[in-house]
């Protein structure tokens, strides 16, 4: 066992002495040491319940003959970090989380890991660490929040963001917004729709790193606590079997995850996170890029309609059978021979699944949309690609052209929207918000929610930043190369005619190559005076089409 490095032999007497200070007995030195990476914090709703969940994991580990050791990682709430400088830190935190888990596991020679994340960057950060370490690991995602109820309808955090725009345009009163604010987020868990956190939990299960049913088991459910015990017990078996992440997270498993993502119509942030996780397994022949999303999106139909793309919530998906039911529906289009963390092949996990509600998880021949929920657009504005959640775009906006309204930051754009400076037909461009330009590739939930709340139905938005998983509408992000790295967005001026054609996967500006090149030479980039973490991230981050990883 790896842990023999700190517990066996004459030279390890000092190490054992320190371990005895933690309460270990003679018998414990014969057992596998299991780390529990817990992202508990009491400022993030998705994480406020994780101490209790960790206790369930510890019971499972102890009862199965392992010794549990809990340590913590950070967690940022994107909702609270939104629309101020805090959002610059969100994506960058993914790398800190991966480094933290790696450091703790390596420094203490842990034999296996139970990873307990919930929110947006924590799930991929922990998966990156597990792939990098390649020691037995299992993921127990914290679970979705139960939706709130407002005027008889299910609501979530995105309704509150969009309520701001509704108030500013006179479509909602301040009293109504206050009522909505108080009921939209009723307790623990990741926001109740299919935003980035819940999308990543679903893909973690789809790729085989979580036990069946884990992704949609809600934060406050006894089912989640039972899965905690089962995950704790299972990791001890995985250590004994030497079932490591590289045996689970294969190229075929990643393709399955992309298929589930497209079928669900999940967050566009997955086009950052899946490539980032896969990059840790490059030496195993694994590669996930925008091309994979593009090719598969034409073959995988969009079969669910979950907020923000539709009226259903994660609780509805859970009741309909969760990810096992989605995988069963996709059985003919995925590889079911892959191994999952419970030691079984995927085909065995879904063999006896019965679909209970085809109004929530539709059949392949009666999908919500014939193509997957995400599309990759290229053109002279995005030579290396851009990403749009096409499943959340009104059919009337799948093709659009209009004059560009160019902003050098999210803040400038939001001010213009609330000052009634944006008109129907405009194409908003927010540039210099990419991985290096932001720095940190901020999410643009505030402007997209303001547009939706003000019911500007024929306005498109393009950015080299990214969008919240709660975004809906013709919002194109991850434009690569970014403006700060001399991408074509830097050449744009107000009034330039921009053409969007999602069915044809095209994003173009009506300018000649010579004019773009000429303007690029004269482009004046804004200065971002940053220090510390953001300065390092700005210097080392790759482009969005490479997952915005550090190189």
Coordinates of C-alpha atoms in Angstrom, one line a residue:
X1 CA 0.0 0.0 0.0
X2 CA 1.1 3.6 -0.7
X3 CA 0.5 4.4 3.0
X4 CA 3.3 2.0 3.9
X5 CA 5.5 5.1 3.2
X6 CA 4.4 6.6 6.5
X7 CA 3.6 3.6 8.6
X8 CA 5.9 0.6 8.0
X9 CA 9.5 -0.1 9.1
X10 CA 12.0 1.2 11.6
X11 CA 12.5 4.5 9.8
X12 CA 8.8 5.3 10.1
X13 CA 8.6 5.3 13.9
X14 CA 8.4 9.1 14.0
X15 CA 5.6 9.0 11.4
X16 CA 3.7 6.4 13.4
X17 CA 4.1 8.5 16.5
X18 CA 2.4 11.4 14.8
X19 CA -0.4 9.2 13.5
X20 CA -0.9 7.8 17.0
X21 CA -1.4 11.5 18.1
X22 CA -4.4 11.4 15.8
X23 CA -5.8 8.5 17.6
X24 CA -4.6 5.5 15.5
X25 CA -4.2 2.1 17.1
X26 CA -1.8 -0.8 16.2
X27 CA -4.5 -2.4 14.1
X28 CA -5.0 0.7 12.0
X29 CA -1.5 0.5 10.6
X30 CA -2.6 -2.7 8.8
X31 CA -5.5 -0.9 7.0
X32 CA -5.7 1.3 3.9
X33 CA -5.5 5.0 4.6
X34 CA -8.4 6.8 2.8
X35 CA -8.5 10.5 2.3
X36 CA -11.8 12.4 2.3
X37 CA -11.5 15.7 0.4
X38 CA -14.4 17.7 1.8
X39 CA -15.3 21.1 0.3
X40 CA -17.5 22.1 3.2
X41 CA -18.0 25.8 3.9
X42 CA -20.9 27.6 5.6
X43 CA -21.1 30.4 3.0
X44 CA -21.9 28.3 0.0
X45 CA -25.4 26.6 0.0
X46 CA -24.1 23.7 -2.1
X47 CA -21.6 22.9 0.6
X48 CA -23.2 23.7 4.0
X49 CA -24.3 20.1 4.5
X50 CA -21.1 18.3 3.5
X51 CA -19.9 17.8 7.1
X52 CA -22.8 15.5 7.7
X53 CA -22.2 13.8 4.4
X54 CA -18.6 13.3 5.3
X55 CA -19.6 11.6 8.5
X56 CA -21.6 9.1 6.5
X57 CA -18.6 8.4 4.3
X58 CA -16.4 7.8 7.4
X59 CA -18.8 5.2 8.7
X60 CA -18.7 3.4 5.4
X61 CA -14.9 3.5 5.3
X62 CA -14.5 2.3 8.9
X63 CA -17.0 -0.5 8.6
X64 CA -15.2 -1.8 5.5
X65 CA -11.8 -1.9 7.1
X66 CA -10.2 1.4 6.1
X67 CA -9.0 4.4 8.1
X68 CA -10.6 7.7 7.1
X69 CA -8.7 11.0 7.2
X70 CA -10.7 14.2 6.3
X71 CA -9.2 17.3 4.9
X72 CA -10.7 20.4 3.3
X73 CA -10.6 22.2 0.0
X74 CA -12.0 25.6 -1.0
X75 CA -15.3 26.3 -2.6
X76 CA -16.5 29.5 -4.3
X77 CA -20.2 30.2 -4.9
X78 CA -20.5 31.6 -8.4
X79 CA -23.8 33.2 -7.6
X80 CA -22.3 35.3 -4.8
X81 CA -19.2 36.0 -6.8
X82 CA -21.2 37.2 -9.8
X83 CA -20.9 40.7 -11.3
X84 CA -18.0 41.9 -9.2
X85 CA -14.3 41.2 -8.9
X86 CA -15.0 37.9 -7.1
X87 CA -15.9 36.3 -10.4
X88 CA -12.3 36.7 -11.6
X89 CA -11.4 34.1 -9.0
X90 CA -14.0 31.4 -9.8
X91 CA -12.4 29.5 -12.7
X92 CA -8.9 30.0 -11.2
X93 CA -10.0 28.3 -8.1
X94 CA -10.4 25.0 -10.1
X95 CA -6.7 24.8 -10.3
X96 CA -6.2 25.5 -6.6
X97 CA -8.7 22.7 -5.7
X98 CA -6.8 20.2 -7.9
X99 CA -3.5 21.2 -6.4
X100 CA -4.8 21.0 -2.9
X101 CA -6.1 17.4 -3.3
X102 CA -3.0 16.4 -5.1
X103 CA -0.8 17.9 -2.4
X104 CA -2.6 16.3 0.5
X105 CA -2.8 12.8 -1.1
X106 CA 0.9 12.8 -2.1
X107 CA 2.3 14.3 1.2
X108 CA 0.5 11.8 3.3
X109 CA 0.7 8.7 0.9
X110 CA -3.0 8.1 0.9
X111 CA -4.2 4.8 -0.6
X112 CA -7.5 6.1 -1.9
X113 CA -9.8 9.1 -2.0
X114 CA -13.4 10.0 -1.5
X115 CA -14.0 13.3 -3.1
X116 CA -17.0 15.4 -1.9
X117 CA -17.6 18.4 -4.1
X118 CA -20.8 20.1 -5.1
X119 CA -20.4 23.4 -7.0
X120 CA -19.1 24.5 -10.3
X121 CA -15.3 24.5 -10.2
X122 CA -15.0 22.1 -7.2
X123 CA -16.3 19.0 -9.1
X124 CA -13.9 19.4 -12.1
X125 CA -11.0 20.4 -9.8
X126 CA -11.3 17.3 -7.8
X127 CA -11.7 15.1 -10.9
X128 CA -8.5 16.7 -12.3
X129 CA -6.7 15.8 -9.1
X130 CA -8.0 12.2 -9.2
X131 CA -6.8 11.8 -12.8
X132 CA -3.4 13.4 -12.0
X133 CA -2.9 11.2 -9.0
X134 CA -4.4 8.1 -10.5
X135 CA -5.0 6.4 -7.2
X136 CA -8.3 4.8 -6.4
X137 CA -11.0 7.5 -6.1
X138 CA -14.7 7.9 -6.0
X139 CA -16.8 11.0 -6.1
X140 CA -19.8 11.8 -3.9
X141 CA -21.3 15.0 -5.3
X142 CA -23.3 17.0 -2.7
X143 CA -26.6 17.0 -4.6
X144 CA -29.1 19.5 -6.0
X145 CA -31.2 22.0 -4.0
X146 CA -34.9 21.5 -3.8
X147 CA -36.6 24.2 -5.9
X148 CA -38.5 27.1 -4.4
X149 CA -42.2 27.9 -5.2
X150 CA -43.3 31.3 -6.3
X151 CA -46.9 32.0 -7.4
X152 CA -47.5 28.2 -7.8
X153 CA -44.4 27.6 -10.0
X154 CA -41.1 26.1 -9.3
X155 CA -38.3 28.7 -9.2
X156 CA -34.5 28.8 -8.7
X157 CA -31.7 31.3 -8.4
X158 CA -31.9 32.3 -12.1
X159 CA -35.4 33.5 -11.6
X160 CA -34.1 36.0 -9.0
X161 CA -31.3 37.3 -11.4
X162 CA -33.9 37.7 -14.2
X163 CA -36.2 39.4 -11.7
X164 CA -33.8 42.3 -11.5
X165 CA -34.3 43.0 -15.2
X166 CA -38.1 42.5 -14.8
X167 CA -38.2 45.2 -12.1
X168 CA -36.1 47.7 -14.0
X169 CA -38.5 47.4 -17.0
X170 CA -41.6 47.6 -14.9
X171 CA -42.7 44.0 -15.4
X172 CA -42.3 43.1 -11.7
X173 CA -42.7 45.0 -8.5
X174 CA -40.0 45.4 -5.8
X175 CA -42.4 43.6 -3.4
X176 CA -42.7 40.6 -5.8
X177 CA -38.9 40.5 -6.2
X178 CA -38.5 40.5 -2.4
X179 CA -40.9 37.6 -2.2
X180 CA -39.1 35.7 -4.9
X181 CA -35.7 36.4 -3.3
X182 CA -36.9 34.8 -0.1
X183 CA -38.3 31.6 -1.5
X184 CA -36.1 30.8 -4.6
X185 CA -33.3 29.0 -2.6
X186 CA -34.9 27.1 0.2
X187 CA -31.8 25.3 1.6
X188 CA -28.8 23.2 1.0
X189 CA -27.6 22.0 -2.4
X190 CA -26.5 23.2 -5.8
X191 CA -29.0 25.5 -7.5
X192 CA -32.1 23.5 -8.5
X193 CA -31.8 23.7 -12.3
X194 CA -29.4 22.1 -14.8
X195 CA -26.7 24.7 -14.3
X196 CA -22.9 24.0 -14.2
X197 CA -22.8 22.3 -10.8
X198 CA -25.6 19.9 -11.5
X199 CA -24.4 19.3 -15.1
X200 CA -20.9 18.4 -13.8
X201 CA -22.4 16.0 -11.2
X202 CA -24.4 14.3 -14.0
X203 CA -21.3 14.0 -16.1
X204 CA -19.3 12.6 -13.1
X205 CA -21.8 9.8 -12.8
X206 CA -22.0 9.3 -16.6
X207 CA -18.2 8.9 -16.8
X208 CA -18.3 6.3 -14.1
X209 CA -16.7 8.1 -11.1
X210 CA -19.9 8.3 -8.9
X211 CA -22.2 5.5 -7.9
X212 CA -25.4 5.2 -9.9
X213 CA -28.1 7.7 -8.8
X214 CA -25.6 10.0 -7.1
X215 CA -25.9 13.0 -9.4
X216 CA -29.6 13.6 -8.9
X217 CA -29.9 12.5 -5.3
X218 CA -30.9 15.7 -3.6
X219 CA -28.7 17.3 -0.9
X220 CA -31.4 16.9 1.8
X221 CA -32.4 13.4 1.0
X222 CA -31.6 10.2 3.0
X223 CA -30.7 8.7 -0.3
X224 CA -27.7 11.0 -0.4
X225 CA -26.6 10.0 3.1
X226 CA -26.9 6.3 2.1
X227 CA -24.8 6.9 -1.0
X228 CA -22.3 8.5 1.4
X229 CA -21.9 5.3 3.4
X230 CA -21.9 3.2 0.2
X231 CA -19.2 5.4 -1.4
X232 CA -17.1 5.0 1.8
X233 CA -17.4 1.3 1.7
X234 CA -16.7 1.1 -2.0
X235 CA -13.5 3.0 -1.9
X236 CA -11.9 0.4 0.4
X237 CA -12.8 -2.3 -2.1
X238 CA -11.4 -0.1 -5.0
X239 CA -8.1 0.1 -3.2
X240 CA -8.0 -3.7 -2.8
X241 CA -8.9 -4.1 -6.5
X242 CA -6.5 -1.3 -7.6
X243 CA -9.4 0.2 -9.6
X244 CA -7.8 3.6 -10.5
X245 CA -9.3 6.6 -12.4
X246 CA -7.4 5.9 -15.6
X247 CA -9.2 2.6 -15.9
X248 CA -12.5 4.3 -15.5
X249 CA -12.0 7.7 -17.2
X250 CA -11.1 6.4 -20.7
X251 CA -11.7 7.9 -24.1
X252 CA -14.9 6.0 -24.4
X253 CA -16.1 7.1 -21.0
X254 CA -15.4 10.7 -21.8
X255 CA -17.4 10.2 -25.0
X256 CA -20.3 8.9 -22.9
X257 CA -20.1 11.9 -20.7
X258 CA -20.2 14.3 -23.7
X259 CA -23.2 12.3 -25.0
X260 CA -25.1 12.8 -21.7
X261 CA -24.2 16.4 -21.7
X262 CA -25.6 16.9 -25.1
X263 CA -28.7 14.9 -24.3
X264 CA -29.4 16.9 -21.2
X265 CA -28.7 20.3 -22.7
X266 CA -26.2 21.0 -20.0
X267 CA -24.0 24.0 -19.2
X268 CA -21.6 25.3 -21.8
X269 CA -18.9 25.3 -19.0
X270 CA -18.5 21.6 -19.6
X271 CA -16.6 22.5 -22.8
X272 CA -14.0 23.9 -20.4
X273 CA -14.1 21.3 -17.7
X274 CA -14.1 18.0 -19.7
X275 CA -11.1 19.0 -21.8
X276 CA -9.3 20.2 -18.5
X277 CA -10.0 16.8 -16.8
X278 CA -8.9 14.9 -19.9
X279 CA -5.7 16.9 -20.2
X280 CA -4.6 15.1 -17.0
X281 CA -4.9 11.8 -18.8
X282 CA -3.1 12.8 -22.0
X283 CA -0.4 10.2 -21.3
X284 CA -3.2 7.6 -21.4
X285 CA -4.3 8.6 -24.9
X286 CA -7.3 10.6 -23.7
X287 CA -8.3 13.8 -25.6
X288 CA -11.4 15.8 -25.4
X289 CA -11.7 19.0 -27.5
X290 CA -14.4 21.2 -29.1
X291 CA -14.3 19.0 -32.2
X292 CA -15.6 16.0 -30.2
X293 CA -18.5 18.1 -28.9
X294 CA -19.2 19.4 -32.5
X295 CA -19.2 15.9 -34.1
X296 CA -21.3 14.3 -31.4
X297 CA -23.8 17.1 -31.1
X298 CA -25.0 16.3 -34.6
X299 CA -25.7 12.7 -33.6
X300 CA -27.0 13.0 -30.0
X301 CA -30.5 14.5 -29.6
X302 CA -31.5 16.8 -26.8
X303 CA -34.0 14.8 -24.8
X304 CA -34.7 16.8 -21.6
X305 CA -36.1 20.2 -20.9
X306 CA -34.7 21.3 -17.6
X307 CA -34.3 24.8 -16.3
X308 CA -33.0 27.2 -17.7
X309 CA -33.9 25.5 -21.0
X310 CA -37.3 24.4 -19.8
X311 CA -39.8 24.1 -17.0
X312 CA -38.5 20.9 -15.3
X313 CA -36.1 20.9 -12.4
X314 CA -33.4 18.5 -11.2
X315 CA -35.9 16.9 -8.8
X316 CA -38.0 16.0 -11.8
X317 CA -35.1 14.3 -13.5
X318 CA -34.4 12.4 -10.3
X319 CA -38.0 11.2 -10.1
X320 CA -37.8 10.1 -13.8
X321 CA -34.8 7.8 -13.0
X322 CA -31.9 10.2 -13.1
X323 CA -28.7 9.6 -15.0
X324 CA -29.2 5.8 -15.2
X325 CA -32.4 6.4 -17.1
X326 CA -30.7 8.9 -19.4
X327 CA -27.9 6.4 -20.1
X328 CA -30.5 3.7 -20.7
X329 CA -32.2 6.0 -23.3
X330 CA -28.9 6.6 -25.0
X331 CA -27.8 2.9 -24.8
X332 CA -27.6 2.6 -28.6
X333 CA -25.4 5.6 -29.0
X334 CA -22.9 5.1 -26.2
X335 CA -20.3 2.5 -25.1
X336 CA -21.7 0.3 -22.4
X337 CA -18.6 -1.9 -22.0
X338 CA -16.8 0.7 -19.9
X339 CA -16.0 0.0 -16.3
X340 CA -17.5 2.2 -13.6
X341 CA -16.5 2.9 -10.0
X342 CA -18.7 0.2 -8.6
X343 CA -16.6 -2.4 -10.5
X344 CA -19.4 -3.2 -13.0
X345 CA -19.7 -2.4 -16.6
X346 CA -22.1 0.3 -17.5
X347 CA -24.3 -2.1 -19.3
X348 CA -24.8 -4.0 -16.0
X349 CA -25.6 -0.8 -14.2
X350 CA -28.4 0.1 -16.5
X351 CA -29.6 -3.4 -17.4
X352 CA -32.7 -3.3 -15.2
X353 CA -33.5 0.4 -15.5
X354 CA -37.2 1.2 -16.3
X355 CA -38.1 4.6 -17.7
X356 CA -40.9 6.0 -15.6
X357 CA -41.7 9.4 -17.3
X358 CA -41.1 10.0 -21.0
X359 CA -42.4 13.6 -20.6
X360 CA -39.2 14.4 -18.7
X361 CA -36.7 12.1 -20.3
X362 CA -37.9 11.8 -23.9
X363 CA -37.2 8.9 -26.3
X364 CA -34.6 9.3 -29.1
X365 CA -37.4 9.4 -31.7
X366 CA -39.3 12.1 -29.9
X367 CA -36.6 14.5 -28.6
X368 CA -36.9 18.1 -27.6
X369 CA -34.4 18.9 -30.4
X370 CA -32.9 16.6 -33.0
X371 CA -29.4 17.8 -32.2
X372 CA -27.5 18.0 -28.9
X373 CA -27.9 20.9 -26.5
X374 CA -24.5 22.4 -27.2
X375 CA -23.1 23.5 -30.6
X376 CA -19.6 24.7 -31.6
X377 CA -19.4 27.7 -33.9
X378 CA -16.4 28.7 -36.0
X379 CA -15.7 31.5 -38.4
X380 CA -13.6 34.7 -38.8
X381 CA -14.7 35.8 -35.3
X382 CA -13.9 32.4 -33.7
X383 CA -11.2 30.6 -35.7
X384 CA -10.6 28.1 -32.9
X385 CA -14.2 27.8 -31.9
X386 CA -16.9 29.2 -29.6
X387 CA -19.7 27.5 -27.7
X388 CA -23.5 28.1 -27.5
X389 CA -26.2 26.2 -25.6
X390 CA -28.4 25.8 -28.7
X391 CA -31.0 23.8 -26.7
X392 CA -31.8 27.1 -24.9
X393 CA -32.1 29.3 -28.0
X394 CA -35.5 30.2 -29.4
X395 CA -35.9 28.8 -32.9
X396 CA -36.3 32.4 -34.2
X397 CA -32.8 33.3 -33.1
X398 CA -30.9 30.2 -34.4
X399 CA -29.9 32.5 -37.3
X400 CA -29.4 36.2 -36.7
X401 CA -27.5 39.2 -38.0
X402 CA -27.3 42.6 -36.6
X403 CA -25.0 45.5 -35.7
X404 CA -22.4 44.9 -33.1
X405 CA -22.4 46.8 -29.8
X406 CA -18.9 46.5 -28.6
X407 CA -17.9 46.6 -24.9
X408 CA -14.5 46.0 -23.3
X409 CA -15.9 44.6 -20.1
X410 CA -19.0 43.1 -18.6
X411 CA -19.5 46.1 -16.4
X412 CA -19.7 48.5 -19.4
X413 CA -22.3 46.2 -21.0
X414 CA -24.5 45.9 -17.9
X415 CA -24.6 49.7 -17.5
X416 CA -25.7 50.1 -21.2
X417 CA -28.5 47.5 -20.8
X418 CA -29.9 49.2 -17.7
X419 CA -29.6 52.6 -19.4
X420 CA -31.8 51.3 -22.2
X421 CA -29.0 51.7 -24.8
X422 CA -29.5 48.2 -26.3
X423 CA -32.2 47.7 -28.9
X424 CA -33.8 44.6 -30.4
X425 CA -31.7 43.3 -33.2
X426 CA -28.3 44.3 -31.6
X427 CA -25.5 41.8 -31.2
X428 CA -23.7 42.6 -28.0
X429 CA -20.0 41.8 -27.9
X430 CA -18.2 41.7 -24.5
X431 CA -14.4 41.2 -25.1
X432 CA -11.3 41.1 -23.0
X433 CA -13.1 38.8 -20.5
X434 CA -11.3 35.6 -21.5
X435 CA -8.9 33.5 -19.4
X436 CA -6.1 36.0 -19.7
X437 CA -8.2 39.1 -20.5
X438 CA -10.5 39.0 -17.5
X439 CA -8.4 37.5 -16.1
X440 CA -10.3 34.4 -15.0
X441 CA -12.9 34.2 -17.7
X442 CA -15.8 35.7 -15.8
X443 CA -19.4 34.3 -16.2
X444 CA -21.9 36.7 -17.8
X445 CA -25.0 35.9 -15.9
X446 CA -25.9 39.5 -15.1
X447 CA -26.1 40.8 -18.6
X448 CA -27.9 37.7 -19.9
X449 CA -30.4 37.8 -17.1
X450 CA -30.9 41.5 -17.6
X451 CA -31.7 40.9 -21.3
X452 CA -34.1 38.1 -20.4
X453 CA -35.7 40.0 -17.7
X454 CA -36.3 43.0 -19.9
X455 CA -37.7 40.7 -22.6
X456 CA -35.2 41.8 -25.3
X457 CA -36.0 38.7 -27.4
X458 CA -33.9 39.4 -30.5
X459 CA -30.6 40.5 -28.9
X460 CA -27.6 38.1 -29.2
X461 CA -24.5 38.2 -27.0
X462 CA -21.0 37.1 -27.9
X463 CA -18.0 37.0 -25.5
X464 CA -14.6 35.5 -25.0
X465 CA -15.7 35.1 -21.4
X466 CA -18.2 32.5 -20.5
X467 CA -21.8 32.1 -19.3
X468 CA -23.4 30.7 -16.2
X469 CA -25.0 27.4 -16.6
X470 CA -28.2 29.3 -15.9
X471 CA -28.0 31.3 -19.1
X472 CA -30.5 30.9 -21.8
X473 CA -30.9 32.5 -25.2
X474 CA -28.5 33.2 -28.2
X475 CA -25.4 33.6 -26.0
X476 CA -22.1 32.6 -27.6
X477 CA -19.1 32.2 -25.3
X478 CA -15.6 30.9 -25.1
X479 CA -14.7 32.7 -28.4
X480 CA -11.1 31.6 -29.2
X481 CA -8.6 33.1 -29.5
X482 CA -9.6 35.6 -27.0
X483 CA -9.2 39.4 -27.6
X484 CA -6.4 39.7 -25.1
X485 CA -4.4 37.1 -27.1
X486 CA -5.0 38.9 -30.4
X487 CA -8.2 37.2 -31.3
X488 CA -10.5 38.8 -34.0
X489 CA -12.9 40.2 -31.4
X490 CA -10.3 42.8 -30.7
X491 CA -10.9 44.2 -34.3
X492 CA -14.6 44.8 -33.9
X493 CA -16.2 48.3 -33.8
X494 CA -19.7 49.5 -33.1
X495 CA -21.9 48.9 -36.1
X496 CA -20.0 46.0 -37.7
X497 CA -22.5 43.5 -39.2
X498 CA -22.2 40.3 -37.3
X499 CA -23.8 37.1 -38.6
X500 CA -24.8 34.1 -36.4
X501 CA -25.9 30.8 -38.0
X502 CA -26.2 28.1 -35.3
X503 CA -27.5 25.3 -37.6
X504 CA -24.5 25.9 -39.9
X505 CA -22.1 26.3 -37.0
X506 CA -21.0 29.8 -38.2
X507 CA -19.9 33.0 -36.4
X508 CA -18.8 35.7 -38.8
X509 CA -18.3 39.5 -39.1
X510 CA -18.8 41.2 -42.5
X511 CA -15.2 42.4 -42.7
X512 CA -12.4 41.4 -45.1
X513 CA -9.3 39.6 -43.7
X514 CA -7.3 42.6 -44.7
X515 CA -9.5 45.0 -42.6
X516 CA -9.5 42.6 -39.6
X517 CA -5.7 42.5 -39.8
X518 CA -5.4 46.3 -40.1
X519 CA -7.6 46.9 -37.2
X520 CA -5.8 44.3 -35.0
X521 CA -2.6 46.3 -35.4
X522 CA -4.3 49.4 -34.0
X523 CA -6.3 47.6 -31.2
X524 CA -5.7 49.1 -27.8
X525 CA -6.0 46.5 -25.1
X526 CA -7.2 47.5 -21.6
X527 CA -4.8 47.1 -18.7
X528 CA -5.8 44.7 -16.0
X529 CA -3.8 45.6 -12.9
X530 CA -3.9 42.4 -11.0
X531 CA -1.6 40.7 -8.5
X532 CA -1.2 37.4 -6.7
X533 CA -3.3 34.5 -7.9
X534 CA -4.9 36.5 -10.8
X535 CA -1.5 37.6 -12.0
X536 CA -0.2 34.0 -12.1
X537 CA -3.4 32.8 -13.8
X538 CA -3.2 35.6 -16.4
X539 CA 0.3 34.6 -17.3
X540 CA -0.2 30.8 -17.4
X541 CA -3.8 30.2 -18.5
X542 CA -4.4 28.5 -21.9
X543 CA -7.1 29.5 -24.2
X544 CA -10.7 28.5 -23.6
X545 CA -10.7 25.9 -26.4
X546 CA -7.9 24.1 -24.5
X547 CA -9.9 24.1 -21.3
X548 CA -8.3 27.3 -19.8
X549 CA -5.8 25.1 -17.9
X550 CA -2.5 26.3 -16.6
X551 CA 0.5 25.7 -18.7

